[in-house]
Coordinates of N, CA and C in Angstrom, one line a residue:
D74 N 103.2 129.3 98.9 CA 104.2 128.7 98.1 C 105.3 128.1 98.9
K75 N 105.6 126.9 98.6 CA 106.6 126.1 99.4 C 108.0 126.3 98.8
S76 N 108.9 126.5 99.7 CA 110.3 126.6 99.3 C 110.9 125.2 99.0
H77 N 111.9 125.2 98.2 CA 112.6 123.9 97.9 C 113.6 123.6 99.1
S78 N 113.4 122.5 99.7 CA 114.3 122.1 100.8 C 115.0 120.8 100.3
N79 N 116.3 120.7 100.5 CA 117.0 119.4 100.2 C 117.6 118.9 101.5
A80 N 117.6 117.6 101.6 CA 118.3 116.9 102.7 C 119.1 115.8 102.0
A81 N 120.3 115.5 102.6 CA 121.1 114.5 102.0 C 121.5 113.4 103.0
A82 N 121.7 112.2 102.5 CA 122.1 111.1 103.4 C 122.8 110.1 102.5
S83 N 123.4 109.0 103.0 CA 124.0 108.1 102.2 C 123.5 106.7 102.0
P84 N 122.8 106.0 102.9 CA 122.3 104.7 102.6 C 121.3 104.7 101.5
G85 N 120.9 103.6 101.0 CA 119.8 103.6 100.0 C 119.8 102.4 99.2
G86 N 119.3 102.6 98.0 CA 119.1 101.5 97.1 C 119.3 101.9 95.7
S87 N 118.2 101.8 94.9 CA 118.3 101.9 93.5 C 117.2 102.8 92.9
P88 N 117.4 103.3 91.7 CA 116.4 104.2 91.2 C 115.1 103.6 90.7
S89 N 114.5 104.2 89.9 CA 113.1 104.3 89.8 C 112.4 104.4 88.5
S90 N 111.7 105.0 88.0 CA 110.6 105.1 87.0 C 110.8 104.5 85.7
G91 N 109.8 103.9 85.2 CA 109.8 103.2 83.9 C 110.3 104.2 82.8
K92 N 110.1 105.5 83.0 CA 110.6 106.5 82.0 C 112.1 106.5 82.0
F93 N 112.7 105.9 83.0 CA 114.1 105.9 83.2 C 114.7 104.4 83.2
G94 N 113.9 103.5 82.7 CA 114.3 102.1 82.5 C 114.0 101.2 83.7
R95 N 113.4 101.7 84.7 CA 113.1 101.0 85.9 C 111.6 101.3 86.4
P96 N 111.0 100.4 87.2 CA 109.7 100.8 87.6 C 109.7 102.0 88.6
L97 N 108.6 102.7 88.6 CA 108.5 103.9 89.5 C 108.4 103.3 90.9
L98 N 109.2 103.8 91.8 CA 109.2 103.3 93.2 C 108.5 104.3 94.1
T99 N 107.6 103.8 94.9 CA 106.7 104.6 95.7 C 106.6 104.1 97.1
L100 N 106.6 105.0 98.0 CA 106.4 104.7 99.4 C 105.3 105.6 100.0
L101 N 104.4 105.0 100.8 CA 103.4 105.8 101.5 C 103.6 105.6 103.0
I102 N 104.1 106.7 103.6 CA 104.5 106.7 105.0 C 103.5 107.3 105.9
N103 N 103.0 106.6 106.9 CA 102.0 107.1 107.8 C 102.7 108.1 108.8
T104 N 102.1 109.3 108.9 CA 102.7 110.3 109.8 C 102.0 110.3 111.2
K105 N 101.0 109.5 111.4 CA 100.4 109.4 112.7 C 101.4 108.8 113.7
T106 N 101.3 109.2 114.9 CA 102.2 108.6 116.0 C 101.9 107.2 116.1
K107 N 103.0 106.4 116.1 CA 102.8 104.9 116.2 C 103.5 104.4 117.5
D108 N 103.1 103.3 118.0 CA 103.8 102.7 119.1 C 105.2 102.3 118.6
E109 N 106.2 102.2 119.6 CA 107.5 101.8 119.2 C 107.5 100.4 118.6
G110 N 108.2 100.3 117.5 CA 108.3 99.0 116.8 C 107.1 98.8 115.8
E111 N 106.1 99.6 115.8 CA 105.0 99.5 114.9 C 105.5 100.1 113.5
N112 N 105.1 99.4 112.4 CA 105.5 99.8 111.1 C 104.8 101.1 110.7
F113 N 105.5 102.1 110.2 CA 104.8 103.3 109.7 C 104.8 103.3 108.2
L114 N 105.3 102.3 107.5 CA 105.2 102.2 106.1 C 103.9 101.5 105.8
D115 N 102.9 102.2 105.2 CA 101.6 101.6 105.0 C 101.5 101.0 103.6
Y116 N 102.4 101.4 102.7 CA 102.3 100.9 101.3 C 103.6 101.2 100.6
C117 N 104.0 100.3 99.7 CA 105.1 100.5 98.8 C 104.8 99.8 97.4
Y118 N 105.4 100.4 96.4 CA 105.2 99.9 95.0 C 106.4 100.0 94.2
P119 N 106.8 99.0 93.5 CA 106.3 97.6 93.5 C 106.9 96.9 94.7
A120 N 106.1 96.2 95.5 CA 106.6 95.7 96.8 C 107.7 94.6 96.6
E121 N 107.7 93.9 95.5 CA 108.7 92.8 95.3 C 110.0 93.3 94.6
D122 N 110.0 94.6 94.2 CA 111.2 95.1 93.5 C 112.4 95.2 94.4
Q123 N 113.5 94.6 93.8 CA 114.8 94.6 94.6 C 115.3 96.0 94.9
D124 N 115.2 96.9 93.9 CA 115.6 98.3 94.1 C 114.8 99.0 95.3
L125 N 113.5 98.7 95.3 CA 112.7 99.3 96.4 C 113.2 98.7 97.7
Q126 N 113.5 97.4 97.8 CA 113.9 96.8 99.0 C 115.2 97.5 99.5
A127 N 116.0 98.0 98.6 CA 117.3 98.6 99.0 C 117.0 100.1 99.5
V128 N 115.9 100.7 99.1 CA 115.5 102.1 99.5 C 114.7 102.1 100.8
L129 N 114.0 101.0 101.1 CA 113.1 101.0 102.2 C 113.8 101.3 103.6
P130 N 115.1 101.0 103.8 CA 115.7 101.4 105.1 C 115.7 102.9 105.3
M131 N 115.6 103.7 104.2 CA 115.6 105.2 104.3 C 114.2 105.8 104.8
K132 N 113.2 104.9 104.9 CA 111.9 105.5 105.2 C 111.8 106.3 106.5
G133 N 112.5 105.8 107.5 CA 112.6 106.6 108.7 C 113.3 107.9 108.6
V134 N 114.3 108.0 107.8 CA 115.0 109.2 107.5 C 114.1 110.2 106.8
F135 N 113.3 109.7 105.8 CA 112.3 110.5 105.1 C 111.3 111.1 106.1
L136 N 110.8 110.3 106.9 CA 109.8 110.7 107.9 C 110.4 111.7 108.9
A137 N 111.5 111.4 109.4 CA 112.1 112.3 110.4 C 112.5 113.6 109.8
S138 N 113.1 113.6 108.6 CA 113.5 114.8 108.0 C 112.3 115.8 107.7
C139 N 111.2 115.2 107.4 CA 110.0 116.0 107.2 C 109.6 116.7 108.5
G140 N 109.6 116.0 109.6 CA 109.2 116.6 110.9 C 110.2 117.6 111.3
V141 N 111.5 117.4 111.1 CA 112.5 118.3 111.6 C 112.4 119.6 110.8
M142 N 112.3 119.5 109.4 CA 112.2 120.7 108.6 C 111.0 121.5 109.0
R143 N 109.8 120.8 109.2 CA 108.6 121.6 109.6 C 108.8 122.3 110.9
A144 N 109.4 121.6 111.9 CA 109.6 122.2 113.2 C 110.7 123.3 113.2
A145 N 111.7 123.1 112.4 CA 112.8 124.1 112.4 C 112.6 125.3 111.6
V146 N 112.0 125.2 110.4 CA 111.8 126.3 109.6 C 110.4 126.5 109.1
G147 N 109.5 125.6 109.5 CA 108.1 125.8 109.1 C 107.9 125.5 107.6
Q148 N 108.7 124.8 107.0 CA 108.6 124.4 105.6 C 108.6 122.9 105.4
E149 N 108.0 122.5 104.3 CA 108.0 121.1 103.9 C 109.3 120.7 103.2
V150 N 109.7 119.5 103.3 CA 110.8 119.0 102.5 C 110.2 118.5 101.2
L151 N 110.7 119.0 100.1 CA 110.1 118.7 98.8 C 111.0 117.6 98.1
F152 N 112.3 117.6 98.3 CA 113.2 116.7 97.7 C 114.2 116.1 98.7
F153 N 114.6 114.9 98.5 CA 115.6 114.3 99.3 C 116.6 113.6 98.4
L154 N 117.9 113.9 98.5 CA 118.9 113.4 97.6 C 119.8 112.5 98.4
F155 N 120.0 111.3 97.9 CA 120.9 110.4 98.6 C 121.6 109.4 97.7
W156 N 122.7 108.8 98.2 CA 123.5 107.8 97.4 C 123.2 106.4 97.8
S157 N 123.4 105.5 96.9 CA 123.3 104.0 97.3 C 124.5 103.7 98.2
V158 N 124.4 102.7 99.0 CA 125.4 102.3 99.9 C 126.8 102.1 99.2
D159 N 126.8 101.6 98.0 CA 128.0 101.4 97.2 C 128.5 102.7 96.5
R160 N 127.7 103.8 96.7 CA 128.0 105.1 96.2 C 128.1 105.1 94.6
K161 N 127.4 104.2 94.0 CA 127.4 104.1 92.5 C 126.2 104.8 91.9
R162 N 125.1 104.9 92.7 CA 123.9 105.5 92.2 C 123.4 106.6 93.2
Q163 N 122.8 107.6 92.6 CA 122.2 108.7 93.4 C 120.7 108.7 93.1
Y164 N 120.0 108.9 94.1 CA 118.5 108.9 94.1 C 117.9 110.3 94.5
K165 N 116.8 110.6 93.9 CA 116.1 111.8 94.4 C 114.7 111.3 94.8
V166 N 114.2 111.6 96.0 CA 112.9 111.3 96.4 C 112.1 112.6 96.4
A167 N 111.0 112.6 95.7 CA 110.1 113.8 95.8 C 109.0 113.4 96.8
L168 N 108.8 114.4 97.7 CA 107.9 114.1 98.8 C 106.7 115.0 98.8
Q169 N 105.5 114.5 99.1 CA 104.3 115.3 99.2 C 103.4 114.8 100.3
E170 N 103.0 115.7 101.2 CA 102.1 115.3 102.3 C 100.7 115.1 101.6
L171 N 100.1 114.0 102.0 CA 98.7 113.7 101.5 C 97.9 113.2 102.7
E172 N 97.1 114.0 103.3 CA 96.3 113.7 104.5 C 97.3 113.3 105.6
N173 N 97.2 112.1 106.1 CA 98.0 111.6 107.2 C 99.2 110.8 106.8
W174 N 99.6 111.0 105.5 CA 100.7 110.3 104.9 C 101.7 111.2 104.2
I175 N 102.9 110.7 104.0 CA 103.8 111.3 103.1 C 104.0 110.4 101.9
L176 N 103.7 110.9 100.7 CA 103.9 110.2 99.5 C 105.3 110.4 99.0
C177 N 106.1 109.4 98.8 CA 107.5 109.4 98.4 C 107.6 108.8 97.0
V178 N 108.1 109.5 96.0 CA 108.3 108.9 94.7 C 109.8 109.0 94.5
V179 N 110.4 107.8 94.3 CA 111.9 107.7 94.2 C 112.3 107.6 92.7
L180 N 113.2 108.5 92.4 CA 113.7 108.7 91.0 C 115.2 108.7 90.9
P181 N 115.8 108.6 89.8 CA 117.2 108.7 89.7 C 117.7 110.1 90.1
G182 N 118.8 110.2 90.7 CA 119.3 111.5 91.2 C 119.5 112.6 90.1
S183 N 119.6 112.1 88.9 CA 119.8 113.1 87.8 C 118.5 113.7 87.3
V184 N 117.4 113.3 87.8 CA 116.1 113.9 87.4 C 116.1 115.3 87.9
T185 N 115.6 116.2 87.1 CA 115.4 117.6 87.6 C 114.4 117.7 88.7
D186 N 114.5 118.7 89.5 CA 113.6 119.0 90.6 C 112.2 119.2 90.0
C187 N 112.1 119.8 88.8 CA 110.8 120.1 88.2 C 110.1 118.8 87.8
L188 N 110.9 117.8 87.2 CA 110.3 116.6 86.8 C 109.9 115.7 88.0
A189 N 110.8 115.7 89.0 CA 110.5 115.0 90.3 C 109.2 115.5 90.9
R190 N 109.1 116.8 90.9 CA 107.9 117.4 91.5 C 106.6 117.1 90.7
F191 N 106.8 117.0 89.4 CA 105.7 116.6 88.5 C 105.2 115.2 88.8
F192 N 106.1 114.3 89.0 CA 105.7 112.9 89.3 C 104.9 112.8 90.6
V193 N 105.4 113.4 91.6 CA 104.8 113.3 92.9 C 103.4 114.0 92.9
Q194 N 103.3 115.2 92.3 CA 102.1 115.9 92.2 C 101.1 115.1 91.3
E195 N 101.5 114.5 90.2 CA 100.6 113.7 89.4 C 100.1 112.5 90.2
A196 N 101.0 111.9 90.9 CA 100.6 110.7 91.7 C 99.5 111.1 92.7
A197 N 99.8 112.2 93.5 CA 98.8 112.7 94.5 C 97.5 113.0 93.8
G198 N 97.6 113.7 92.7 CA 96.3 114.1 92.0 C 95.5 112.9 91.5
L199 N 96.2 111.9 91.0 CA 95.5 110.7 90.5 C 94.9 109.9 91.7
V200 N 95.5 109.9 92.8 CA 95.0 109.3 94.0 C 93.7 109.9 94.4
V201 N 93.7 111.3 94.5 CA 92.5 112.0 94.8 C 91.4 111.9 93.8
L202 N 91.8 111.9 92.5 CA 90.8 111.8 91.4 C 90.1 110.4 91.5
R203 N 90.9 109.4 91.7 CA 90.3 108.0 91.7 C 89.6 107.6 93.0
H204 N 90.2 108.0 94.1 CA 89.7 107.5 95.4 C 89.1 108.6 96.3
G205 N 89.2 109.9 95.9 CA 88.7 110.9 96.8 C 89.7 111.3 97.8
C206 N 90.1 110.4 98.7 CA 91.1 110.6 99.7 C 91.6 109.2 100.1
L207 N 92.8 109.2 100.6 CA 93.5 107.9 101.0 C 92.7 107.2 102.1
A208 N 92.1 108.0 103.0 CA 91.3 107.4 104.1 C 90.1 106.5 103.5
N209 N 89.6 106.8 102.3 CA 88.6 106.0 101.7 C 89.0 104.6 101.4
L210 N 90.3 104.4 101.3 CA 90.8 103.1 101.0 C 90.8 102.1 102.2
Q211 N 90.6 102.7 103.4 CA 90.5 101.9 104.7 C 91.6 100.9 104.8
G212 N 92.8 101.3 104.4 CA 94.0 100.5 104.6 C 94.3 99.5 103.4
H213 N 93.4 99.5 102.4 CA 93.5 98.6 101.3 C 94.3 99.4 100.2
F214 N 95.6 99.6 100.5 CA 96.4 100.5 99.6 C 96.8 99.8 98.3
K215 N 96.7 98.5 98.2 CA 97.0 97.8 96.9 C 96.2 98.4 95.8
Q216 N 95.0 99.0 96.1 CA 94.2 99.6 95.1 C 94.9 100.8 94.4
L217 N 96.1 101.2 94.9 CA 96.8 102.3 94.3 C 97.8 101.8 93.2
D218 N 98.0 100.4 93.2 CA 98.9 99.9 92.2 C 98.7 100.4 90.8
P219 N 97.5 100.4 90.3 CA 97.3 100.8 88.9 C 97.8 102.3 88.6
I220 N 97.6 103.1 89.6 CA 98.1 104.5 89.5 C 99.6 104.6 89.3
F221 N 100.3 103.9 90.2 CA 101.8 103.9 90.1 C 102.3 103.1 88.9
R222 N 101.6 102.1 88.5 CA 102.0 101.3 87.4 C 101.9 102.2 86.1
S223 N 100.8 103.0 86.0 CA 100.6 103.9 84.8 C 101.6 105.0 84.8
L224 N 101.9 105.6 86.0 CA 102.9 106.7 86.0 C 104.3 106.2 85.6
G225 N 104.6 104.9 85.9 CA 105.9 104.4 85.6 C 106.0 103.8 84.2
A226 N 104.9 103.8 83.5 CA 105.0 103.2 82.1 C 105.6 104.1 81.1

């Protein structure tokens, strides 16, 4: 059983899910060691969304926080709460490790931990149900779009 861990930061962007009046924002961050300057964001949805573009600078913080928590206390980060740069919006990111990736689902900060956990677990479950594992996609992550589109509807 994993404990709830929260991390906080301030940069960011905008919220998320169609259930909340916006598209579900999703990031898939590769946890394998990369060369300096190499992009570790393998996928994001919806890629053209302005809110997502505002959240993308936080991807390194999400990845680093997961590693620090695992090393420091041996637990996974389940949620990450942060404010937009203008401090007008708060966001909650639900995180789940999935093979060599961290699946990040970005929701409004007002969403309960239970609901945020539901979204990320459903997303992970649908990925496994439809594709078996992420490695089967061989880098063609756009095949995940229908899953995140349906979760955000």
